[in-house]
Coordinates of C-alpha atoms in Angstrom, one line a residue:
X16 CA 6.9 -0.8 4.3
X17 CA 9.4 2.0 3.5
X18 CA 10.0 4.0 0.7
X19 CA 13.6 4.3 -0.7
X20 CA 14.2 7.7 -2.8
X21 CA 17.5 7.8 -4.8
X22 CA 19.3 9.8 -6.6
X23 CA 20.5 7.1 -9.1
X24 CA 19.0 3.4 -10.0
X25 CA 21.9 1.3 -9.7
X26 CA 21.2 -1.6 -7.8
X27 CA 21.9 -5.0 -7.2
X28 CA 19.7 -8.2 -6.5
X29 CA 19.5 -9.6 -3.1
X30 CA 18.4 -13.1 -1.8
X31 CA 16.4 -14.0 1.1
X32 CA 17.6 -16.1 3.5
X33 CA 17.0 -20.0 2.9
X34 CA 13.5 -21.3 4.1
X35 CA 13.7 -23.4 6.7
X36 CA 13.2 -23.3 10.5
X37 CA 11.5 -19.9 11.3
X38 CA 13.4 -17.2 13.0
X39 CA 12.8 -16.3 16.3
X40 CA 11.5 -12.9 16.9
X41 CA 15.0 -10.3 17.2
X42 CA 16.7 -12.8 14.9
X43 CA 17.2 -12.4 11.3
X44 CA 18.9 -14.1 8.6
X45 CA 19.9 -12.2 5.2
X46 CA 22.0 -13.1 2.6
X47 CA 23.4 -12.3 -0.7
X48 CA 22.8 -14.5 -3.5
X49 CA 25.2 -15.7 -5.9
X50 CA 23.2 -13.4 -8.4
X51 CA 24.0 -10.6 -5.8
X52 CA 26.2 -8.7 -9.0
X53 CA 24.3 -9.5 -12.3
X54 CA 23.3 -6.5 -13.7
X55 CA 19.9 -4.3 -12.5
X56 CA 17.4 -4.8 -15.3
X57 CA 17.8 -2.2 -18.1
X58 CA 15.0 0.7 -18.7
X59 CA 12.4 -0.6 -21.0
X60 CA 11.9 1.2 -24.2
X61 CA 9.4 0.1 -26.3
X62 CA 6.1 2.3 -26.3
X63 CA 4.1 -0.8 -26.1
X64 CA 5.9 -1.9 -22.8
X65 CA 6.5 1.0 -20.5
X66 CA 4.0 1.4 -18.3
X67 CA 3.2 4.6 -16.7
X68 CA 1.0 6.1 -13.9
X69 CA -1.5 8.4 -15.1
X70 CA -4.0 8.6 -12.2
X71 CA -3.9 7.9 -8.6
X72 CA -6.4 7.8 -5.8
X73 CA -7.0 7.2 -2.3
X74 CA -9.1 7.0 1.0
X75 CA -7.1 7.6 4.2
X76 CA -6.9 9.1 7.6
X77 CA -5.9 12.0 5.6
X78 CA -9.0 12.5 3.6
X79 CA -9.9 11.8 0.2
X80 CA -8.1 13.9 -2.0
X81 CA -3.7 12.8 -3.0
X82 CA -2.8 16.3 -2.6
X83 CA -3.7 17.0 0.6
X84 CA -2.6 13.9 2.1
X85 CA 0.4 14.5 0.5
X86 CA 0.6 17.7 2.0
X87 CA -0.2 16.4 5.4
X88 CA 2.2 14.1 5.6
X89 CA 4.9 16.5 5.1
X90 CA 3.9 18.7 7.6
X91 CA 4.7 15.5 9.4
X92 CA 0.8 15.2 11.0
X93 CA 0.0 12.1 12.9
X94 CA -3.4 10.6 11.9
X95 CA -3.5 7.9 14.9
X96 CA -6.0 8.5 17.4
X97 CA -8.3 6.8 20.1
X98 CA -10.4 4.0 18.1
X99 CA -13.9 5.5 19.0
X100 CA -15.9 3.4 15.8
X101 CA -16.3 0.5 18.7
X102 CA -15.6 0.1 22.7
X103 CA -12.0 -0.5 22.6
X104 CA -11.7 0.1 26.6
X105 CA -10.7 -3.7 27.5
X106 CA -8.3 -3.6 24.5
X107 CA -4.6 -3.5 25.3
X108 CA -4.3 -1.2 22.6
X109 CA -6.8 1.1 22.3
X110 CA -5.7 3.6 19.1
X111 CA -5.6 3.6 15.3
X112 CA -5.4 5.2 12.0
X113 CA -9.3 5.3 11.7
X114 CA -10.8 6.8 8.8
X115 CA -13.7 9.2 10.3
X116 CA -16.2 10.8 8.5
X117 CA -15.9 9.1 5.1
X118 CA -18.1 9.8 2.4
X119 CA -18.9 8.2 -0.8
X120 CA -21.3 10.3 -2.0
X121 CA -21.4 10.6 -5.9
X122 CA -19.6 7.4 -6.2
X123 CA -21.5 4.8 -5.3
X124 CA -25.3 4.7 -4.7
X125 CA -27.2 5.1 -1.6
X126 CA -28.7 1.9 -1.3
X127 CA -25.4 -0.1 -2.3
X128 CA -23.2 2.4 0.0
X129 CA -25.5 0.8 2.9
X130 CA -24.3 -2.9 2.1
X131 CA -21.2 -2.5 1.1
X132 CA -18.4 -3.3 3.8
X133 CA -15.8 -0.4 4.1
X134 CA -12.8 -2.7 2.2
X135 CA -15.3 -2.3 -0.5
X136 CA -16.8 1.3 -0.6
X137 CA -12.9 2.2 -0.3
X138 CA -11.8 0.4 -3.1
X139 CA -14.5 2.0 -5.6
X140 CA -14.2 6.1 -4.7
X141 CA -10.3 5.5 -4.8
X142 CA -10.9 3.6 -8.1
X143 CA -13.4 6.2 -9.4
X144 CA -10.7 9.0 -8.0
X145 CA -8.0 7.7 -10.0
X146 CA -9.4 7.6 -12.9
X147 CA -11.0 11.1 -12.9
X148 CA -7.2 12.3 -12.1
X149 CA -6.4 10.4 -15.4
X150 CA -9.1 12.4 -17.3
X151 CA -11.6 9.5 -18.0
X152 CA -13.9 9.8 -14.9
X153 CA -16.7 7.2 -15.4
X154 CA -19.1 8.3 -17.8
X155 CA -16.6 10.7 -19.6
X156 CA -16.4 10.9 -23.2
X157 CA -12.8 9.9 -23.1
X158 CA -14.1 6.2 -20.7
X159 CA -15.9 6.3 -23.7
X160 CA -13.4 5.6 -25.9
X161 CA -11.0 3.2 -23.9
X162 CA -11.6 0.1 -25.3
X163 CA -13.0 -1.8 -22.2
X164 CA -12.0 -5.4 -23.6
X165 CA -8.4 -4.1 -22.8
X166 CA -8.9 -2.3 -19.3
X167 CA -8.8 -4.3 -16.0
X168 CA -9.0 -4.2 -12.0
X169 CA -6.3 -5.3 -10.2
X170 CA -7.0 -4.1 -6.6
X171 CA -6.3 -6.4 -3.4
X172 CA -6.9 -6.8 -0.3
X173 CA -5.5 -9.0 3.0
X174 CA -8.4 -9.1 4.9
X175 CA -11.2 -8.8 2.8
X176 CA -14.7 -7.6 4.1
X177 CA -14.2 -8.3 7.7
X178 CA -16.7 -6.6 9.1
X179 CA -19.3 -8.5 6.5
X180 CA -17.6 -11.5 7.8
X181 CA -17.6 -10.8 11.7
X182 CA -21.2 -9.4 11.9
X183 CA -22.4 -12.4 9.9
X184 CA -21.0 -15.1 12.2
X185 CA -22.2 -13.0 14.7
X186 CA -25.7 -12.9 13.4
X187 CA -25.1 -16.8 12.7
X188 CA -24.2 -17.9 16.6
X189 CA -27.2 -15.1 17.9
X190 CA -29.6 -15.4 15.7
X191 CA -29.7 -18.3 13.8
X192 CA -28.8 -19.2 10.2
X193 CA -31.6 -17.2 8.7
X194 CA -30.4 -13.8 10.0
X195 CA -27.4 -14.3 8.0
X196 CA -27.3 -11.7 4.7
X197 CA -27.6 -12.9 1.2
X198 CA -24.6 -10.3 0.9
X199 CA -22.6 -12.3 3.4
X200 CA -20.2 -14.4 1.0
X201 CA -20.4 -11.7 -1.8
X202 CA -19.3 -8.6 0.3
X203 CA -16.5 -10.8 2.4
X204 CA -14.6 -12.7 0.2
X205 CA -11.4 -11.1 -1.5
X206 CA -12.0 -10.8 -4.7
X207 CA -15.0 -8.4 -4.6
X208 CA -13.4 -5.0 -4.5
X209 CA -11.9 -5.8 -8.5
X210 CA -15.0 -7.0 -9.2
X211 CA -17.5 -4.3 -7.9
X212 CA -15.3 -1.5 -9.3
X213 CA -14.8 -3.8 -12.5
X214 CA -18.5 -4.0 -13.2
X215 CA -19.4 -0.2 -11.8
X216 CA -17.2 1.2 -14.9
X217 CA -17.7 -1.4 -17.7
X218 CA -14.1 -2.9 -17.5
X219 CA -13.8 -6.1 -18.9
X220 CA -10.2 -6.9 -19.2
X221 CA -8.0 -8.9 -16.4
X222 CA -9.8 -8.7 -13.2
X223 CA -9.0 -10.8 -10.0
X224 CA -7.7 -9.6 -6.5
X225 CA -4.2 -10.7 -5.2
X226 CA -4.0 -11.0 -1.1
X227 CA -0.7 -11.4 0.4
X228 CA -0.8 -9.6 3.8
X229 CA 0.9 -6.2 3.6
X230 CA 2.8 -6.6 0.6
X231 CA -0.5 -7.0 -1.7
X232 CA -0.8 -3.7 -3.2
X233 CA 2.5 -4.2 -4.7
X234 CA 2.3 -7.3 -5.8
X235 CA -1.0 -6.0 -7.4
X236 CA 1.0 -3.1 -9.2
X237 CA 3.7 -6.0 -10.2
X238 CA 1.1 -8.2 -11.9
X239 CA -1.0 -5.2 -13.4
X240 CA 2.4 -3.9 -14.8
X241 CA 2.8 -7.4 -16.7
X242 CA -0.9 -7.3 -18.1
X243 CA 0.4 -4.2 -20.1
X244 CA 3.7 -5.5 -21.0
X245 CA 2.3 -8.7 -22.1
X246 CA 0.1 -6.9 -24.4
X247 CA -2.9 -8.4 -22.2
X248 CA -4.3 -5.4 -21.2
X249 CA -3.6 -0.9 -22.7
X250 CA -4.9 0.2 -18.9
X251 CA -5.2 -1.0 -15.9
X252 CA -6.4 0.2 -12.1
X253 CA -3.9 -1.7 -9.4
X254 CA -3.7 -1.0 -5.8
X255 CA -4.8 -2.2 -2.4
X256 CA -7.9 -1.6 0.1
X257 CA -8.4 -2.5 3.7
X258 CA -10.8 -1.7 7.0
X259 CA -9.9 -4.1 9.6
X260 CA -10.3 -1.7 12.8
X261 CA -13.4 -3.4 14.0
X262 CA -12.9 -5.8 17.2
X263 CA -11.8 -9.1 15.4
X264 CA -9.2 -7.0 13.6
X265 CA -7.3 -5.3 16.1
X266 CA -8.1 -8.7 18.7
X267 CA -6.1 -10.5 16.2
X268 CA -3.2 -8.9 16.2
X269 CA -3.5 -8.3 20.0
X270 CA -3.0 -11.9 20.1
X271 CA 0.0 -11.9 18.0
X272 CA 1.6 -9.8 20.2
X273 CA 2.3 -6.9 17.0
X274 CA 0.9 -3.9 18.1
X275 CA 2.1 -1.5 20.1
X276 CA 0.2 -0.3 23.6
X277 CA 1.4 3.0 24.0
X278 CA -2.4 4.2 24.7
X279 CA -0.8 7.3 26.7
X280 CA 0.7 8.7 23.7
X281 CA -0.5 7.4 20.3
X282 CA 0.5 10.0 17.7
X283 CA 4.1 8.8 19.0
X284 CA 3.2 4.9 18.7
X285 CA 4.4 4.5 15.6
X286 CA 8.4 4.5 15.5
X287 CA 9.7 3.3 12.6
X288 CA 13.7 2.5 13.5
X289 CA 13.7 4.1 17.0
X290 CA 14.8 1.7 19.9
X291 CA 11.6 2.5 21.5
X292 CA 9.3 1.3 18.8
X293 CA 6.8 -1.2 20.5
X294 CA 5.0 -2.7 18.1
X295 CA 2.8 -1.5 14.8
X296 CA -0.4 1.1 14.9
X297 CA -3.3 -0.5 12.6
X298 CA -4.3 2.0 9.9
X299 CA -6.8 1.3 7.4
X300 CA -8.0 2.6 3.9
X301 CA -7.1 2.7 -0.2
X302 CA -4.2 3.5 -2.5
X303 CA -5.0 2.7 -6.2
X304 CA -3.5 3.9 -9.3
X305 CA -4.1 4.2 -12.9
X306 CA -1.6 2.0 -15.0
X307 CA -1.3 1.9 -18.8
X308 CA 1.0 1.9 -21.8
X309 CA 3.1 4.7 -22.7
X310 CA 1.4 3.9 -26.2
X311 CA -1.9 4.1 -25.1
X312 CA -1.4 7.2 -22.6
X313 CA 0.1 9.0 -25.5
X314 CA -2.4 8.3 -28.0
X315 CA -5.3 9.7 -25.6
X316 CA -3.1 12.5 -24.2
X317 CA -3.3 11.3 -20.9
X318 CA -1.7 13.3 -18.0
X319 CA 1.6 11.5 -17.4
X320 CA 2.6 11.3 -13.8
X321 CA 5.5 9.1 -13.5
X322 CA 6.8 5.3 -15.3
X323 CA 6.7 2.6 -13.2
X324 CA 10.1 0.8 -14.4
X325 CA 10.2 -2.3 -12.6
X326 CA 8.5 -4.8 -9.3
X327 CA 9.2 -7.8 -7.8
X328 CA 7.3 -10.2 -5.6
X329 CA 8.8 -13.6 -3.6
X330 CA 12.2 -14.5 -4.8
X331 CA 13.1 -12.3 -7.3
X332 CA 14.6 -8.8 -8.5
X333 CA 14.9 -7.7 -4.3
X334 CA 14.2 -10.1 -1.3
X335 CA 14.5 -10.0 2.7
X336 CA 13.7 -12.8 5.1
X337 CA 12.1 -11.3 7.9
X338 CA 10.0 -12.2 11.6
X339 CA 7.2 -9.6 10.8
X340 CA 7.8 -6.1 9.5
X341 CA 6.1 -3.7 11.9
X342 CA 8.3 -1.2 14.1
X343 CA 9.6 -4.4 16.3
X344 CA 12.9 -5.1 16.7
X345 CA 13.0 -7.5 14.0
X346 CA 10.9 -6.2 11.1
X347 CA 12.6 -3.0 11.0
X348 CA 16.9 -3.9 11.1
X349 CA 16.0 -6.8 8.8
X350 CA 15.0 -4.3 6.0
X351 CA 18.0 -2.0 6.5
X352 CA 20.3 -4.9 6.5
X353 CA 18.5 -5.8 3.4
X354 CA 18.8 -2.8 1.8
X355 CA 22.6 -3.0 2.9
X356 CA 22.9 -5.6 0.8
X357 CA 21.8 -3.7 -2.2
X358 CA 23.1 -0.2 -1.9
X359 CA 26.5 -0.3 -0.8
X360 CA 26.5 3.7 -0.5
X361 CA 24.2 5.0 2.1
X362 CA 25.0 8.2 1.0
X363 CA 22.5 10.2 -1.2
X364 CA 19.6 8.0 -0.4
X365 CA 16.9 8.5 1.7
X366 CA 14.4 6.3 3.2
X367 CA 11.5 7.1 4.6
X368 CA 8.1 5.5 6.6
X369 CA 4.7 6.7 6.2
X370 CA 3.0 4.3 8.0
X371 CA 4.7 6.6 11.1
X372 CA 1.8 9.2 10.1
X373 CA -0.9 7.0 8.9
X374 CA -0.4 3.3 10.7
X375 CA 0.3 0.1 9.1
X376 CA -2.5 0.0 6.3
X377 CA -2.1 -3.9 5.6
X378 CA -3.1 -4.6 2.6
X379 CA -3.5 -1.4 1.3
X380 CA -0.2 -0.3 2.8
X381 CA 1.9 -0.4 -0.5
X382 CA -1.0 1.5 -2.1
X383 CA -1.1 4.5 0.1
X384 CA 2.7 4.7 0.1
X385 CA 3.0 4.1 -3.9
X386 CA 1.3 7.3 -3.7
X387 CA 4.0 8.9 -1.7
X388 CA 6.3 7.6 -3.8
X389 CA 5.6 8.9 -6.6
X390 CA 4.5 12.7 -5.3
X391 CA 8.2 12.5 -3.9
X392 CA 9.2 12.2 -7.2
X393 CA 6.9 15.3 -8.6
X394 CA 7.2 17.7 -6.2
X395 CA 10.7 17.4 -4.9
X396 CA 9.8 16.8 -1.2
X397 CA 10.6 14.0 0.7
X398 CA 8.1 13.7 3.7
X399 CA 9.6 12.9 7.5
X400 CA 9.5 9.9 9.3
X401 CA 7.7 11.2 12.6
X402 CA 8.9 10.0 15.8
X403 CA 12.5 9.7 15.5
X404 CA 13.5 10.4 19.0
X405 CA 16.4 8.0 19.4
X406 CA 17.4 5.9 16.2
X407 CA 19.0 2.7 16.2
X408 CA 22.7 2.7 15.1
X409 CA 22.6 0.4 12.4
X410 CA 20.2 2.7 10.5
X411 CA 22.8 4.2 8.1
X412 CA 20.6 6.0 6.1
X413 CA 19.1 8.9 6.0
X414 CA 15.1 8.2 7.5
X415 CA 14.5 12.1 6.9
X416 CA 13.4 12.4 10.7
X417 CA 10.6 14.2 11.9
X418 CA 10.9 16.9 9.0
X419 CA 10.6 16.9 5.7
X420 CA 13.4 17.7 2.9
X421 CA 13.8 18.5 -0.5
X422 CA 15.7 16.1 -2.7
X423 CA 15.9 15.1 -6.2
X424 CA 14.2 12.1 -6.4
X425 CA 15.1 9.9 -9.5
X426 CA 14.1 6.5 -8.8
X427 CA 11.6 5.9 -5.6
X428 CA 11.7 2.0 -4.4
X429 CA 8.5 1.4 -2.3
X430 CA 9.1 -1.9 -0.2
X431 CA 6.3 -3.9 1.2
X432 CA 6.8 -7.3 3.8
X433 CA 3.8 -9.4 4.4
X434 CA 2.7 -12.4 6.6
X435 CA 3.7 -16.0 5.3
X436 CA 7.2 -14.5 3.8
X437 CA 5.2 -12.1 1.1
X438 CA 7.6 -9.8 0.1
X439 CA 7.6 -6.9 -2.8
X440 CA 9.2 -4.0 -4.6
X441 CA 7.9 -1.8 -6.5
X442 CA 10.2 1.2 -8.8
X443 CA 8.7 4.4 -9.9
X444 CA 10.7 6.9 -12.0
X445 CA 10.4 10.4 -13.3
X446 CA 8.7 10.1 -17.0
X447 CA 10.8 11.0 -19.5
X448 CA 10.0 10.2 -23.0

């Protein structure tokens, strides 16, 4: 995933390449459809349909707390490390963004906090986070007016409670049948972080979890988005949440060959658009944020943050065709050529990478970066993409390397490319009413 800041929002759709026989990895197919001119679509303006960000949380690498992770990553900090949360020595790649010293204390309850798998206990404190940054905390006397019929949870995840999963089969082949937990299927399966959170603070609207890879938490934000427009839904909390750096997790994508191995120097692993990069780093954690109608923010004063104008998902407003996106060779010159496609003028645009700080979250990549997104567009500063020692030509743009800039940020595109062809956009904006 990267983040495209602009300073305009014309734009232009573009068209994956047809499915068909998969690409082999370094080759990549994209196209312009014969929609590639039709016209971006216009700013909505009823009160009823604009939808706009009033709260955001997060768990990451970083800490707990959107400021200073915000902070952090402009300062251009690495958060990848040597994974110490299991023996990683016969790994091939032995680092991560892993979360240490996480607490969820005052969030959720001692005895549940001990059951809960991390994908979980991350998706309810950045849940409960966002909505106290939207001024109705749970148990508030504004939650107590939202109308909870109307409210929902939209938070996914791509790997779901893995570590629930893995120590139950291991449990299952040691031990026997009986060992297994009664909270096996509950705390694994996908949908549980929406529905945990969902029940915690008495929402009742739409509630399900989306899981497409790494473009999930935007295709969570898309759908969410549409709740509200539809009139399905006044508020919404969308976003992502994943903790696969356990054995089984970073084994897997050993075996596909994705991550990189440079155990000698990881804060420089990840190299987003450099001819070194090598692979992906694994990250893990939570990026939610508050949705709702301008009507409904309006009427309870809410703090408005940003609108989020538009999203797509599969074949539709924006599209690439692409091997994987991770720092390979691939992933990352089929998004620029994608983005070629679309914005004719490099100039004035900047894109950067977070996952170059924080790793590759996964599914709750798009979350994280959202986040980035839209303090880009509050604060004026544009954080770096670290490790930009020696960029590939075709990289027209502006990646912001290694330092952070100040730029007028009117429209932020956050990008996110998934496993099985998932891909999704999501566009924030400045509010203005």
């Amino acid at each position: 995933m990267q983040s495209l800041l602009l300073p305009t929002a014309a734009a232009a759709p573009v068209a994956a390449a047809p499915r068909g026989r998969r690409q082999p990895p370094g080759r990549v197919s994209v196209r312009a459809s014969a929609s590639a001119t039709a016209a971006a679509p216009r700013r909505e303006t009823d009160p009823k349909k604009r939808v706009v960000i009033t709260g955001m949380g997060l768990v990451s690498v970083f800490g707990n707390d959107v400021d200073a992770y915000y902070d952090r990553l402009l300062a251009g900090e690495s958060g990848i490390g040597p994974i110490d949360r299991f023996d990683a020595s016969k790994f091939p790649t032995r680092f991560a963004g892993q979360i240490r010293g996480f607490s969820s204390e005052g969030y959720i309850d001692g005895k549940n906090d001990r059951r809960l798998d991390d994908c979980l206990r991350y998706c309810i404190v950045s849940g409960k986070k966002a909505l106290e940054s939207a001024g109705i905390g749970n148990g508030s006397k504004a939650m107590e007016k939202v109308d909870k019929a109307r409210a929902g949870v939209l938070v996914g995840t791509g790997m779901g409670g893995l570590t629930v999963f893995s120590d139950g089969v291991q449990n299952l082949i040691e031990k026997g049948h009986r060992k297994i937990t009664p909270f096996f299927i509950p705390y694994a399966i996908t949908n549980m972080a929406s529905a945990l959170l969902g029940m915690d603070i008495g929402f009742m609207g739409p509630n399900y979890s989306i899981s497409t890879a790494c473009a999930t938490s935007n295709y969570c934000f898309y759908a969410a988005a549409n709740h509200i427009r539809r009139g399905e839904a006044d508020i919404m909390i969308a976003g992502g949440t994943e903790a696969a750096i356990i054995p089984i997790g970073v084994g897997g994508f050993v075996a596909c060959r994705a991550l990189s191995q440079r155990n000698d120097d990881p804060k420089t692993a990840s190299r987003p658009w450099d001819k070194a990069r090598d692979g992906f780093v694994m990250g893990e954690g939570a990026g939610v944020l508050v949705m709702e109608s301008l009507e409904h923010a309006m009427k309870r004063d809410a703090p408005i943050i940003a609108e989020c104008w538009s999203g797509a998902r599969g074949g539709q407003l924006y599209q690439c065709s692409c091997h994987i996106h991770t720092c390979c060779l691939a992933g990352d010159l089929a998004e620029v050529n994608a983005i070629k496609q679309v914005f004719k003028d490099p100039s004035g645009i900047k894109i950067n990478a977070t996952k170059s700080m924080i790793g590759h979250c996964l599914g709750a990549a798009g979350g994280l970066e959202a986040i980035a997104t839209v303090k880009a567009i509050t604060t004026g500063w544009v954080h770096p993409s670290i490790n930009q020692f020696n960029p590939e030509e075709a990289v027209e743009f502006d990646t912001v390397p290694n330092v952070k800039k100040q730029h007028e940020v009117n429209v932020g595109i956050s990008n996110s490319f998934g496993f099985g062809g998932h891909n999704s956009v999501v566009v924030f904006a400045p509010f203005k009413p």
